[in-house]
PDB file of C-alpha atoms in Angstrom:
ATOM      1  CA  MET V 205      63.030  62.196 -20.421  1.00 62.00           C
ATOM      2  CA  LEU V 206      63.704  61.801 -16.494  1.00 57.00           C
ATOM      3  CA  GLU V 207      61.258  64.868 -15.868  1.00 59.00           C
ATOM      4  CA  LYS V 208      58.459  63.105 -17.819  1.00 59.00           C
ATOM      5  CA  ILE V 209      59.106  59.707 -15.813  1.00 55.00           C
ATOM      6  CA  LEU V 210      59.213  61.584 -12.507  1.00 49.00           C
ATOM      7  CA  THR V 211      55.909  63.633 -13.332  1.00 52.00           C
ATOM      8  CA  MET V 212      54.252  60.117 -14.377  1.00 66.00           C
ATOM      9  CA  LEU V 213      55.233  58.725 -10.893  1.00 53.00           C
ATOM     10  CA  VAL V 214      53.974  61.915  -9.021  1.00 47.00           C
ATOM     11  CA  LYS V 215      50.738  61.593 -10.956  1.00 55.00           C
ATOM     12  CA  LYS V 216      50.355  57.898 -10.105  1.00 57.00           C
ATOM     13  CA  ALA V 217      50.854  58.700  -6.549  1.00 53.00           C
ATOM     14  CA  TYR V 218      48.649  61.736  -6.445  1.00 59.00           C
ATOM     15  CA  PRO V 219      46.067  61.038  -9.094  1.00 59.00           C
ATOM     16  CA  GLU V 220      43.553  63.712  -7.895  1.00 66.00           C
ATOM     17  CA  ARG V 221      46.243  66.490  -8.120  1.00 63.00           C
ATOM     18  CA  GLU V 222      47.602  68.800 -10.801  1.00 60.00           C
ATOM     19  CA  MET V 223      51.380  68.371 -10.413  1.00 54.00           C
ATOM     20  CA  ASN V 224      54.533  68.141 -12.739  1.00 60.00           C
ATOM     21  CA  VAL V 225      58.172  67.650 -12.115  1.00 54.00           C
ATOM     22  CA  GLU V 226      60.787  70.233 -13.507  1.00 59.00           C
ATOM     23  CA  LYS V 227      64.433  70.217 -13.471  1.00 55.00           C
ATOM     24  CA  ILE V 228      66.031  73.465 -12.549  1.00 65.00           C
ATOM     25  CA  GLY V 229      69.907  73.265 -12.673  1.00 66.00           C
ATOM     26  CA  LYS V 230      70.883  70.014 -11.185  1.00 66.00           C
ATOM     27  CA  ARG V 231      67.855  69.519  -8.969  1.00 69.00           C
ATOM     28  CA  PHE V 232      64.311  68.311  -9.507  1.00 54.00           C
ATOM     29  CA  PHE V 233      61.346  70.183  -8.248  1.00 53.00           C
ATOM     30  CA  ILE V 234      57.649  69.260  -7.797  1.00 53.00           C
ATOM     31  CA  HIS V 235      55.176  72.020  -8.981  1.00 51.00           C
ATOM     32  CA  VAL V 236      51.641  72.007  -7.659  1.00 61.00           C
ATOM     33  CA  HIS V 237      48.928  73.844  -9.902  1.00 56.00           C
ATOM     34  CA  ASP V 238      45.755  73.187  -8.000  1.00 68.00           C
ATOM     35  CA  THR V 239      46.656  75.010  -4.754  1.00 87.00           C
ATOM     36  CA  ILE V 240      44.582  78.087  -3.907  1.00 93.00           C
ATOM     37  CA  GLY V 241      43.272  80.130  -0.900  1.00 95.00           C
ATOM     38  CA  CYS V 242      45.152  81.781   1.899  1.00 96.00           C
ATOM     39  CA  ASN V 243      45.668  81.276   5.583  1.00 97.00           C
ATOM     40  CA  ASP V 244      47.410  84.072   7.139  1.00 98.00           C
ATOM     41  CA  TYR V 245      44.736  84.788   9.444  1.00 98.00           C
ATOM     42  CA  LEU V 246      41.288  83.246  10.336  1.00 98.00           C
ATOM     43  CA  LEU V 247      38.260  85.200  11.676  1.00 98.00           C
ATOM     44  CA  ASP V 248      36.186  84.295  14.762  1.00 97.00           C
ATOM     45  CA  GLY V 249      32.659  83.485  13.940  1.00 97.00           C
ATOM     46  CA  LYS V 250      30.578  83.280  10.712  1.00 98.00           C
ATOM     47  CA  TYR V 251      29.727  86.113   8.164  1.00 98.00           C
ATOM     48  CA  SER V 252      27.353  86.894   5.492  1.00 98.00           C
ATOM     49  CA  TYR V 253      28.213  87.607   1.943  1.00 98.00           C
ATOM     50  CA  ASP V 254      27.706  91.321   2.402  1.00 98.00           C
ATOM     51  CA  GLU V 255      29.818  91.248   5.621  1.00 98.00           C
ATOM     52  CA  VAL V 256      32.598  89.360   3.782  1.00 98.00           C
ATOM     53  CA  VAL V 257      32.585  91.897   0.961  1.00 98.00           C
ATOM     54  CA  ALA V 258      32.836  94.780   3.443  1.00 97.00           C
ATOM     55  CA  LEU V 259      35.686  93.295   5.364  1.00 98.00           C
ATOM     56  CA  ASN V 260      37.459  92.770   2.167  1.00 98.00           C
ATOM     57  CA  LYS V 261      37.214  96.442   1.363  1.00 97.00           C
ATOM     58  CA  LEU V 262      39.274  97.152   4.441  1.00 97.00           C
ATOM     59  CA  THR V 263      42.120  95.092   3.097  1.00 96.00           C
ATOM     60  CA  GLY V 264      42.917  97.745   0.403  1.00 91.00           C
ATOM     61  CA  GLY V 265      40.811  96.673  -2.585  1.00 84.00           C
ATOM     62  CA  TYR V 266      42.306  93.211  -2.904  1.00 95.00           C
ATOM     63  CA  THR V 267      40.025  90.230  -4.147  1.00 97.00           C
ATOM     64  CA  CYS V 268      37.705  88.040  -2.220  1.00 97.00           C
ATOM     65  CA  GLY V 269      36.371  84.687  -3.160  1.00 97.00           C
ATOM     66  CA  PHE V 270      33.441  82.318  -2.029  1.00 98.00           C
ATOM     67  CA  GLY V 271      32.998  78.664  -2.020  1.00 98.00           C
ATOM     68  CA  PHE V 272      32.386  75.329  -0.201  1.00 98.00           C
ATOM     69  CA  CYS V 273      34.613  72.923   1.797  1.00 97.00           C
ATOM     70  CA  LYS V 274      32.772  69.773   2.965  1.00 97.00           C
ATOM     71  CA  GLU V 275      35.003  69.646   6.177  1.00 98.00           C
ATOM     72  CA  ILE V 276      34.299  73.380   7.214  1.00 98.00           C
ATOM     73  CA  GLY V 277      31.183  74.351   5.252  1.00 98.00           C
ATOM     74  CA  PRO V 278      31.106  77.716   3.535  1.00 98.00           C
ATOM     75  CA  VAL V 279      34.475  79.418   3.124  1.00 98.00           C
ATOM     76  CA  ALA V 280      35.426  82.811   1.974  1.00 98.00           C
ATOM     77  CA  PHE V 281      38.871  84.323   1.206  1.00 98.00           C
ATOM     78  CA  ILE V 282      39.684  88.044   1.546  1.00 98.00           C
ATOM     79  CA  GLY V 283      42.567  90.443   0.854  1.00 97.00           C
ATOM     80  CA  VAL V 284      43.883  88.082  -1.871  1.00 97.00           C
ATOM     81  CA  CYS V 285      46.295  89.924  -4.350  1.00 94.00           C
ATOM     82  CA  ASN V 286      45.892  87.259  -7.306  1.00 93.00           C
ATOM     83  CA  PRO V 287      42.323  86.624  -8.156  1.00 94.00           C
ATOM     84  CA  HIS V 288      43.082  83.086  -9.204  1.00 92.00           C
ATOM     85  CA  PHE V 289      43.731  81.900  -5.727  1.00 93.00           C
ATOM     86  CA  CYS V 290      40.397  82.730  -4.559  1.00 95.00           C
ATOM     87  CA  THR V 291      38.015  82.490  -7.582  1.00 94.00           C
ATOM     88  CA  THR V 292      38.992  78.878  -8.789  1.00 95.00           C
ATOM     89  CA  SER V 293      38.550  75.479  -7.093  1.00 96.00           C
ATOM     90  CA  GLY V 294      41.579  73.747  -5.495  1.00 95.00           C
ATOM     91  CA  TYR V 295      43.284  72.707  -2.308  1.00 95.00           C
ATOM     92  CA  PHE V 296      44.014  75.037   0.367  1.00 96.00           C
ATOM     93  CA  GLU V 297      45.973  74.787   3.637  1.00 96.00           C
ATOM     94  CA  TYR V 298      43.302  75.291   6.238  1.00 97.00           C
ATOM     95  CA  ASN V 299      45.578  75.569   9.276  1.00 97.00           C
ATOM     96  CA  VAL V 300      47.036  78.847  10.343  1.00 97.00           C
ATOM     97  CA  HIS V 301      50.604  78.561  11.574  1.00 96.00           C
ATOM     98  CA  GLU V 302      50.235  80.360  14.879  1.00 95.00           C
ATOM     99  CA  TYR V 303      52.945  81.483  17.274  1.00 94.00           C
ATOM    100  CA  GLY V 304      53.995  78.527  19.671  1.00 90.00           C
ATOM    101  CA  THR V 305      52.830  75.836  17.258  1.00 89.00           C
ATOM    102  CA  SER V 306      54.358  73.679  14.505  1.00 87.00           C
ATOM    103  CA  LYS V 307      53.389  74.164  10.830  1.00 89.00           C
ATOM    104  CA  ASP V 308      50.453  71.903   9.662  1.00 92.00           C
ATOM    105  CA  GLU V 309      50.406  71.692   5.861  1.00 91.00           C
ATOM    106  CA  ARG V 310      47.311  69.476   5.652  1.00 95.00           C
ATOM    107  CA  GLU V 311      44.779  70.583   2.851  1.00 95.00           C
ATOM    108  CA  TYR V 312      40.968  70.554   2.266  1.00 97.00           C
ATOM    109  CA  TYR V 313      39.413  70.930  -1.227  1.00 96.00           C
ATOM    110  CA  PHE V 314      37.519  74.206  -1.977  1.00 97.00           C
ATOM    111  CA  THR V 315      34.911  74.356  -4.570  1.00 97.00           C
ATOM    112  CA  VAL V 316      34.206  77.885  -5.834  1.00 97.00           C
ATOM    113  CA  TYR V 317      30.661  79.313  -5.826  1.00 98.00           C
ATOM    114  CA  SER V 318      29.004  81.076  -8.683  1.00 97.00           C
ATOM    115  CA  ASP V 319      28.101  84.741  -7.844  1.00 95.00           C
ATOM    116  CA  GLU V 320      24.469  83.907  -7.550  1.00 97.00           C
ATOM    117  CA  ASP V 321      25.043  81.124  -5.140  1.00 97.00           C
ATOM    118  CA  ALA V 322      27.643  83.034  -3.049  1.00 98.00           C
ATOM    119  CA  LYS V 323      25.171  85.783  -2.435  1.00 97.00           C
ATOM    120  CA  LYS V 324      22.648  83.227  -0.782  1.00 97.00           C
ATOM    121  CA  VAL V 325      24.956  82.126   1.959  1.00 97.00           C
ATOM    122  CA  CYS V 326      25.204  83.782   5.293  1.00 96.00           C
ATOM    123  CA  ASN V 327      27.596  81.626   7.326  1.00 98.00           C
ATOM    124  CA  TYR V 328      30.888  81.972   5.979  1.00 98.00           C
ATOM    125  CA  THR V 329      34.237  80.843   7.634  1.00 98.00           C
ATOM    126  CA  VAL V 330      36.653  83.570   6.668  1.00 98.00           C
ATOM    127  CA  TYR V 331      40.391  83.327   5.903  1.00 98.00           C
ATOM    128  CA  GLY V 332      42.663  86.338   5.063  1.00 98.00           C
ATOM    129  CA  PHE V 333      45.840  87.167   3.425  1.00 97.00           C
ATOM    130  CA  PHE V 334      46.400  91.032   3.482  1.00 97.00           C
ATOM    131  CA  GLY V 335      44.698  93.608   5.695  1.00 97.00           C
ATOM    132  CA  LEU V 336      44.958  91.901   9.179  1.00 97.00           C
ATOM    133  CA  GLU V 337      45.293  94.846  11.310  1.00 96.00           C
ATOM    134  CA  ALA V 338      42.398  96.907   9.509  1.00 97.00           C
ATOM    135  CA  VAL V 339      40.142  93.793   9.616  1.00 97.00           C
ATOM    136  CA  ALA V 340      40.879  93.181  13.223  1.00 96.00           C
ATOM    137  CA  THR V 341      39.217  96.713  14.091  1.00 95.00           C
ATOM    138  CA  LYS V 342      35.862  95.327  12.763  1.00 95.00           C
ATOM    139  CA  ALA V 343      36.042  91.520  13.289  1.00 96.00           C
ATOM    140  CA  PRO V 344      37.781  89.324  15.963  1.00 96.00           C
ATOM    141  CA  ILE V 345      40.695  87.252  15.009  1.00 97.00           C
ATOM    142  CA  SER V 346      40.548  83.680  15.868  1.00 97.00           C
ATOM    143  CA  LYS V 347      44.182  82.773  14.484  1.00 97.00           C
ATOM    144  CA  MET V 348      46.919  84.663  12.797  1.00 97.00           C
ATOM    145  CA  LEU V 349      50.286  83.660  11.115  1.00 97.00           C
ATOM    146  CA  TYR V 350      53.080  83.826  13.749  1.00 95.00           C
ATOM    147  CA  ILE V 351      55.099  86.677  11.890  1.00 94.00           C
ATOM    148  CA  TYR V 352      52.375  89.023  12.544  1.00 96.00           C
ATOM    149  CA  ASP V 353      52.128  88.233  16.226  1.00 96.00           C
ATOM    150  CA  SER V 354      53.575  90.691  18.750  1.00 94.00           C
ATOM    151  CA  ARG V 355      54.732  87.938  20.992  1.00 93.00           C
ATOM    152  CA  TYR V 356      56.976  86.906  18.249  1.00 92.00           C
ATOM    153  CA  LYS V 357      58.033  90.186  16.784  1.00 90.00           C
ATOM    154  CA  CYS V 358      59.170  91.708  20.125  1.00 87.00           C
ATOM    155  CA  LYS V 359      61.597  88.761  20.603  1.00 85.00           C
ATOM    156  CA  LYS V 360      63.324  88.849  17.185  1.00 73.00           C
ATOM    157  CA  THR V 361      66.972  90.048  17.538  1.00 55.00           C
ATOM    158  CA  ASP V 362      66.298  92.984  15.333  1.00 48.00           C
ATOM    159  CA  GLY V 363      62.979  94.005  16.979  1.00 45.00           C
ATOM    160  CA  ARG V 364      63.324  93.437  20.461  1.00 49.00           C
ATOM    161  CA  ASN V 365      62.544  96.283  22.858  1.00 50.00           C
ATOM    162  CA  LYS V 366      65.790  96.756  24.511  1.00 55.00           C
ATOM    163  CA  ASP V 367      64.348  99.517  26.831  1.00 58.00           C
ATOM    164  CA  LYS V 368      62.279  96.776  28.435  1.00 68.00           C
ATOM    165  CA  LYS V 369      65.416  95.151  29.556  1.00 84.00           C
ATOM    166  CA  ILE V 370      63.624  91.980  30.418  1.00 89.00           C
ATOM    167  CA  ILE V 371      64.387  88.432  28.972  1.00 92.00           C
ATOM    168  CA  GLU V 372      60.761  86.639  29.222  1.00 94.00           C
ATOM    169  CA  MET V 373      60.694  82.857  28.890  1.00 96.00           C
ATOM    170  CA  ASP V 374      58.118  81.201  26.629  1.00 96.00           C
ATOM    171  CA  LEU V 375      58.637  77.564  27.772  1.00 95.00           C
ATOM    172  CA  LYS V 376      60.522  75.672  30.628  1.00 96.00           C
ATOM    173  CA  LEU V 377      61.622  72.022  29.818  1.00 95.00           C
ATOM    174  CA  SER V 378      61.465  69.292  32.476  1.00 95.00           C
ATOM    175  CA  GLY V 379      64.557  67.743  34.062  1.00 95.00           C
ATOM    176  CA  THR V 380      68.061  69.176  34.286  1.00 96.00           C
ATOM    177  CA  TYR V 381      71.051  68.946  31.766  1.00 97.00           C
ATOM    178  CA  SER V 382      74.678  69.155  31.789  1.00 97.00           C
ATOM    179  CA  PHE V 383      76.405  71.709  29.363  1.00 97.00           C
ATOM    180  CA  TYR V 384      77.081  69.160  26.651  1.00 96.00           C
ATOM    181  CA  GLU V 385      73.561  67.575  26.931  1.00 96.00           C
ATOM    182  CA  ALA V 386      71.874  71.032  26.761  1.00 96.00           C
ATOM    183  CA  ARG V 387      74.064  71.928  23.713  1.00 95.00           C
ATOM    184  CA  LEU V 388      73.308  68.721  22.053  1.00 93.00           C
ATOM    185  CA  LEU V 389      69.530  69.331  22.544  1.00 92.00           C
ATOM    186  CA  ALA V 390      69.597  72.709  21.389  1.00 92.00           C
ATOM    187  CA  THR V 391      72.036  72.764  18.434  1.00 91.00           C
ATOM    188  CA  GLY V 392      72.378  69.103  17.337  1.00 89.00           C
ATOM    189  CA  THR V 393      75.990  69.029  18.214  1.00 90.00           C
ATOM    190  CA  THR V 394      78.391  69.651  21.231  1.00 89.00           C
ATOM    191  CA  LYS V 395      80.677  71.749  19.185  1.00 89.00           C
ATOM    192  CA  ASP V 396      80.572  75.461  18.609  1.00 86.00           C
ATOM    193  CA  LYS V 397      78.082  76.663  15.987  1.00 83.00           C
ATOM    194  CA  LYS V 398      77.493  80.040  14.541  1.00 80.00           C
ATOM    195  CA  CYS V 399      74.821  79.269  11.834  1.00 85.00           C
ATOM    196  CA  PHE V 400      71.682  77.242  12.619  1.00 82.00           C
ATOM    197  CA  SER V 401      68.927  75.734  10.440  1.00 81.00           C
ATOM    198  CA  GLY V 402      65.986  73.560  10.924  1.00 76.00           C
ATOM    199  CA  GLY V 403      65.622  72.152  14.346  1.00 80.00           C
ATOM    200  CA  GLU V 404      68.956  73.825  15.473  1.00 86.00           C
ATOM    201  CA  HIS V 405      68.865  76.713  17.709  1.00 89.00           C
ATOM    202  CA  PRO V 406      71.395  78.869  19.716  1.00 93.00           C
ATOM    203  CA  ILE V 407      71.668  78.511  23.431  1.00 94.00           C
ATOM    204  CA  GLN V 408      73.065  80.818  25.974  1.00 95.00           C
ATOM    205  CA  PHE V 409      74.023  79.709  29.676  1.00 96.00           C
ATOM    206  CA  ALA V 410      73.494  81.930  32.498  1.00 96.00           C
ATOM    207  CA  VAL V 411      73.029  81.946  36.361  1.00 96.00           C
ATOM    208  CA  VAL V 412      69.796  83.579  37.839  1.00 96.00           C
ATOM    209  CA  ASP V 413      69.887  85.179  41.361  1.00 95.00           C
ATOM    210  CA  ASP V 414      73.384  83.673  41.774  1.00 90.00           C
ATOM    211  CA  ASN V 415      71.903  80.213  42.590  1.00 92.00           C
ATOM    212  CA  LYS V 416      70.070  78.827  39.639  1.00 96.00           C
ATOM    213  CA  TYR V 417      71.698  77.876  36.430  1.00 98.00           C
ATOM    214  CA  VAL V 418      69.823  78.041  33.046  1.00 98.00           C
ATOM    215  CA  GLY V 419      70.341  77.311  29.642  1.00 97.00           C
ATOM    216  CA  ILE V 420      68.197  79.708  27.333  1.00 96.00           C
ATOM    217  CA  ILE V 421      67.355  78.157  23.891  1.00 94.00           C
ATOM    218  CA  ASN V 422      66.834  80.291  20.962  1.00 92.00           C
ATOM    219  CA  LEU V 423      68.442  83.356  22.429  1.00 91.00           C
ATOM    220  CA  TRP V 424      70.980  84.979  20.283  1.00 84.00           C
ATOM    221  CA  GLU V 425      72.052  88.248  22.060  1.00 72.00           C
ATOM    222  CA  HIS V 426      72.902  88.299  25.918  1.00 74.00           C
ATOM    223  CA  GLU V 427      73.568  91.157  28.100  1.00 71.00           C
ATOM    224  CA  ASP V 428      74.088  91.212  31.895  1.00 72.00           C
ATOM    225  CA  ASP V 429      71.940  94.332  32.535  1.00 83.00           C
ATOM    226  CA  PHE V 430      68.835  92.490  31.416  1.00 88.00           C
ATOM    227  CA  GLN V 431      66.569  90.844  33.929  1.00 93.00           C
ATOM    228  CA  PHE V 432      65.161  87.433  33.767  1.00 95.00           C
ATOM    229  CA  ARG V 433      61.327  86.400  34.045  1.00 96.00           C
ATOM    230  CA  ASP V 434      60.374  82.793  34.466  1.00 97.00           C
ATOM    231  CA  VAL V 435      57.487  81.385  32.548  1.00 97.00           C
ATOM    232  CA  TRP V 436      54.122  83.314  33.430  1.00 97.00           C
ATOM    233  CA  GLU V 437      51.678  80.415  33.356  1.00 98.00           C
ATOM    234  CA  TYR V 438      48.014  80.586  32.881  1.00 97.00           C
ATOM    235  CA  GLY V 439      46.171  81.286  36.134  1.00 96.00           C
ATOM    236  CA  CYS V 440      49.365  82.204  37.982  1.00 97.00           C
ATOM    237  CA  ASP V 441      50.803  85.345  39.314  1.00 97.00           C
ATOM    238  CA  GLU V 442      53.284  87.135  37.243  1.00 96.00           C
ATOM    239  CA  PRO V 443      56.866  85.796  38.228  1.00 97.00           C
ATOM    240  CA  GLU V 444      59.063  88.267  39.984  1.00 96.00           C
ATOM    241  CA  LEU V 445      61.951  89.710  37.858  1.00 96.00           C
ATOM    242  CA  GLN V 446      65.371  88.176  38.689  1.00 96.00           C
ATOM    243  CA  LYS V 447      69.016  89.092  38.184  1.00 94.00           C
ATOM    244  CA  ILE V 448      70.609  87.283  35.465  1.00 94.00           C
ATOM    245  CA  ARG V 449      74.429  86.920  34.699  1.00 94.00           C
ATOM    246  CA  PHE V 450      75.643  85.131  31.479  1.00 95.00           C
ATOM    247  CA  LEU V 451      78.292  82.347  31.748  1.00 95.00           C
ATOM    248  CA  SER V 452      81.454  82.089  29.595  1.00 94.00           C
ATOM    249  CA  LYS V 453      81.792  78.583  27.954  1.00 93.00           C
ATOM    250  CA  GLU V 454      84.605  77.813  30.427  1.00 96.00           C
ATOM    251  CA  GLU V 455      82.085  78.573  33.409  1.00 96.00           C
ATOM    252  CA  ALA V 456      79.335  76.590  31.792  1.00 96.00           C
ATOM    253  CA  LYS V 457      81.180  73.616  31.065  1.00 96.00           C
ATOM    254  CA  LYS V 458      81.612  72.851  34.782  1.00 95.00           C
ATOM    255  CA  ILE V 459      77.865  72.936  35.456  1.00 95.00           C
ATOM    256  CA  ASP V 460      75.708  69.743  35.229  1.00 95.00           C
ATOM    257  CA  ASN V 461      72.418  70.920  36.481  1.00 96.00           C
ATOM    258  CA  PHE V 462      71.092  73.433  34.013  1.00 98.00           C
ATOM    259  CA  SER V 463      67.338  73.994  33.849  1.00 97.00           C
ATOM    260  CA  LEU V 464      66.492  74.753  30.118  1.00 97.00           C
ATOM    261  CA  TYR V 465      64.173  77.456  28.865  1.00 97.00           C
ATOM    262  CA  VAL V 466      62.908  78.542  25.369  1.00 95.00           C
ATOM    263  CA  TYR V 467      63.035  82.240  24.861  1.00 94.00           C
ATOM    264  CA  VAL V 468      61.302  82.352  21.557  1.00 92.00           C
ATOM    265  CA  CYS V 469      59.207  79.314  20.275  1.00 88.00           C
ATOM    266  CA  PRO V 470      60.925  77.809  17.476  1.00 82.00           C
ATOM    267  CA  TYR V 471      59.298  77.401  13.963  1.00 75.00           C
ATOM    268  CA  SER V 472      58.622  73.829  14.425  1.00 70.00           C
ATOM    269  CA  LEU V 473      58.102  72.909  17.915  1.00 67.00           C
ATOM    270  CA  LYS V 474      58.573  69.206  18.470  1.00 65.00           C
ATOM    271  CA  THR V 475      57.350  68.200  22.029  1.00 59.00           C
ATOM    272  CA  LYS V 476      59.190  64.850  21.709  1.00 65.00           C
ATOM    273  CA  LYS V 477      62.318  66.828  21.424  1.00 75.00           C
ATOM    274  CA  TYR V 478      61.408  69.359  23.956  1.00 80.00           C
ATOM    275  CA  PRO V 479      59.647  67.872  27.098  1.00 88.00           C
ATOM    276  CA  ILE V 480      57.683  70.918  28.404  1.00 92.00           C
ATOM    277  CA  GLU V 481      57.005  71.530  31.917  1.00 95.00           C
ATOM    278  CA  LYS V 482      55.660  74.960  31.741  1.00 96.00           C
ATOM    279  CA  ARG V 483      54.198  77.111  28.965  1.00 95.00           C
ATOM    280  CA  ASP V 484      53.462  80.852  28.770  1.00 96.00           C
ATOM    281  CA  ARG V 485      49.818  81.812  29.711  1.00 97.00           C
ATOM    282  CA  THR V 486      49.099  83.036  26.278  1.00 96.00           C
ATOM    283  CA  PHE V 487      49.609  79.404  24.806  1.00 95.00           C
ATOM    284  CA  ASP V 488      46.711  78.371  26.910  1.00 95.00           C
ATOM    285  CA  ARG V 489      43.488  78.015  24.858  1.00 92.00           C
ATOM    286  CA  ARG V 490      41.649  79.794  27.841  1.00 95.00           C
ATOM    287  CA  PHE V 491      43.743  82.963  27.243  1.00 96.00           C
ATOM    288  CA  LYS V 492      41.602  85.693  25.775  1.00 94.00           C
ATOM    289  CA  PHE V 493      43.454  87.714  23.064  1.00 96.00           C
ATOM    290  CA  GLN V 494      40.626  90.293  22.774  1.00 92.00           C
ATOM    291  CA  LEU V 495      41.145  93.134  25.456  1.00 92.00           C
ATOM    292  CA  SER V 496      38.506  95.044  27.050  1.00 90.00           C
ATOM    293  CA  ASP V 497      38.794  97.983  24.540  1.00 89.00           C
ATOM    294  CA  GLY V 498      38.503  95.660  21.609  1.00 87.00           C
ATOM    295  CA  THR V 499      42.088  95.438  20.489  1.00 92.00           C
ATOM    296  CA  ASP V 500      43.959  92.249  19.999  1.00 96.00           C
ATOM    297  CA  TYR V 501      46.770  91.397  22.398  1.00 96.00           C
ATOM    298  CA  ARG V 502      48.752  89.917  19.495  1.00 97.00           C
ATOM    299  CA  LEU V 503      48.546  93.161  17.538  1.00 96.00           C
ATOM    300  CA  VAL V 504      49.631  95.516  20.503  1.00 90.00           C
TER     301      VAL V 504
END
């Protein structure tokens, strides 16, 4: 009975959506039945029907679909494993969650074209699911999901290139912080933590070149034989590598002027929480990901 009541309330709140509430175990979950499309990557430019079909073949034989969105215009989806998600009308998340940005789950409505109408269109905006690297050899990528981005992958604990021996900073925060202020900002508490979730991130404390105290947010591992590189801003020369020595908790507690950096941009970047002073050059919209040989910087 409670499931039916909650389903009625959800439908009243969102009359245009196809939703229901289901109890699983002791918890209630909202199921959305009119979500379609994909947004793992977005191509740069516009494409004809035949060009979309050709690009879809590069994804490994998955399904493509064509339709219209009033906010965007003609839209095509490629590399979709379940045909239902690209051959029916529904709502789709149009924002690609790029590295260094927060997830945006806003949606637009997609009205599917008939085959006859789809073939008449020559200016499709193309979103993809599978086949990113293959498609990138034939069409420039405007945006890609952060998990495919080499800037993210090379900084994961299990994927960092340890032969490089460099800890490169993504962001620098404004101001200085004491040990406890820095811990509270990064982890949500001044106490020791081993597990983190949501907006909580590990933090390591160190001294750079024996005269600059730094706290590095979102860094798990720390080794003294690595070198430190400050944020490389757009339009600036590459910062010189500096010596770094990590501090014990006892040493760090005595310091009250830590400069805070972010090593890996968090899944959800809240600028109100993190007052940013400097960003890596690749986060600047003027930075060109397409290299001179046609490869994409984010896939190297």
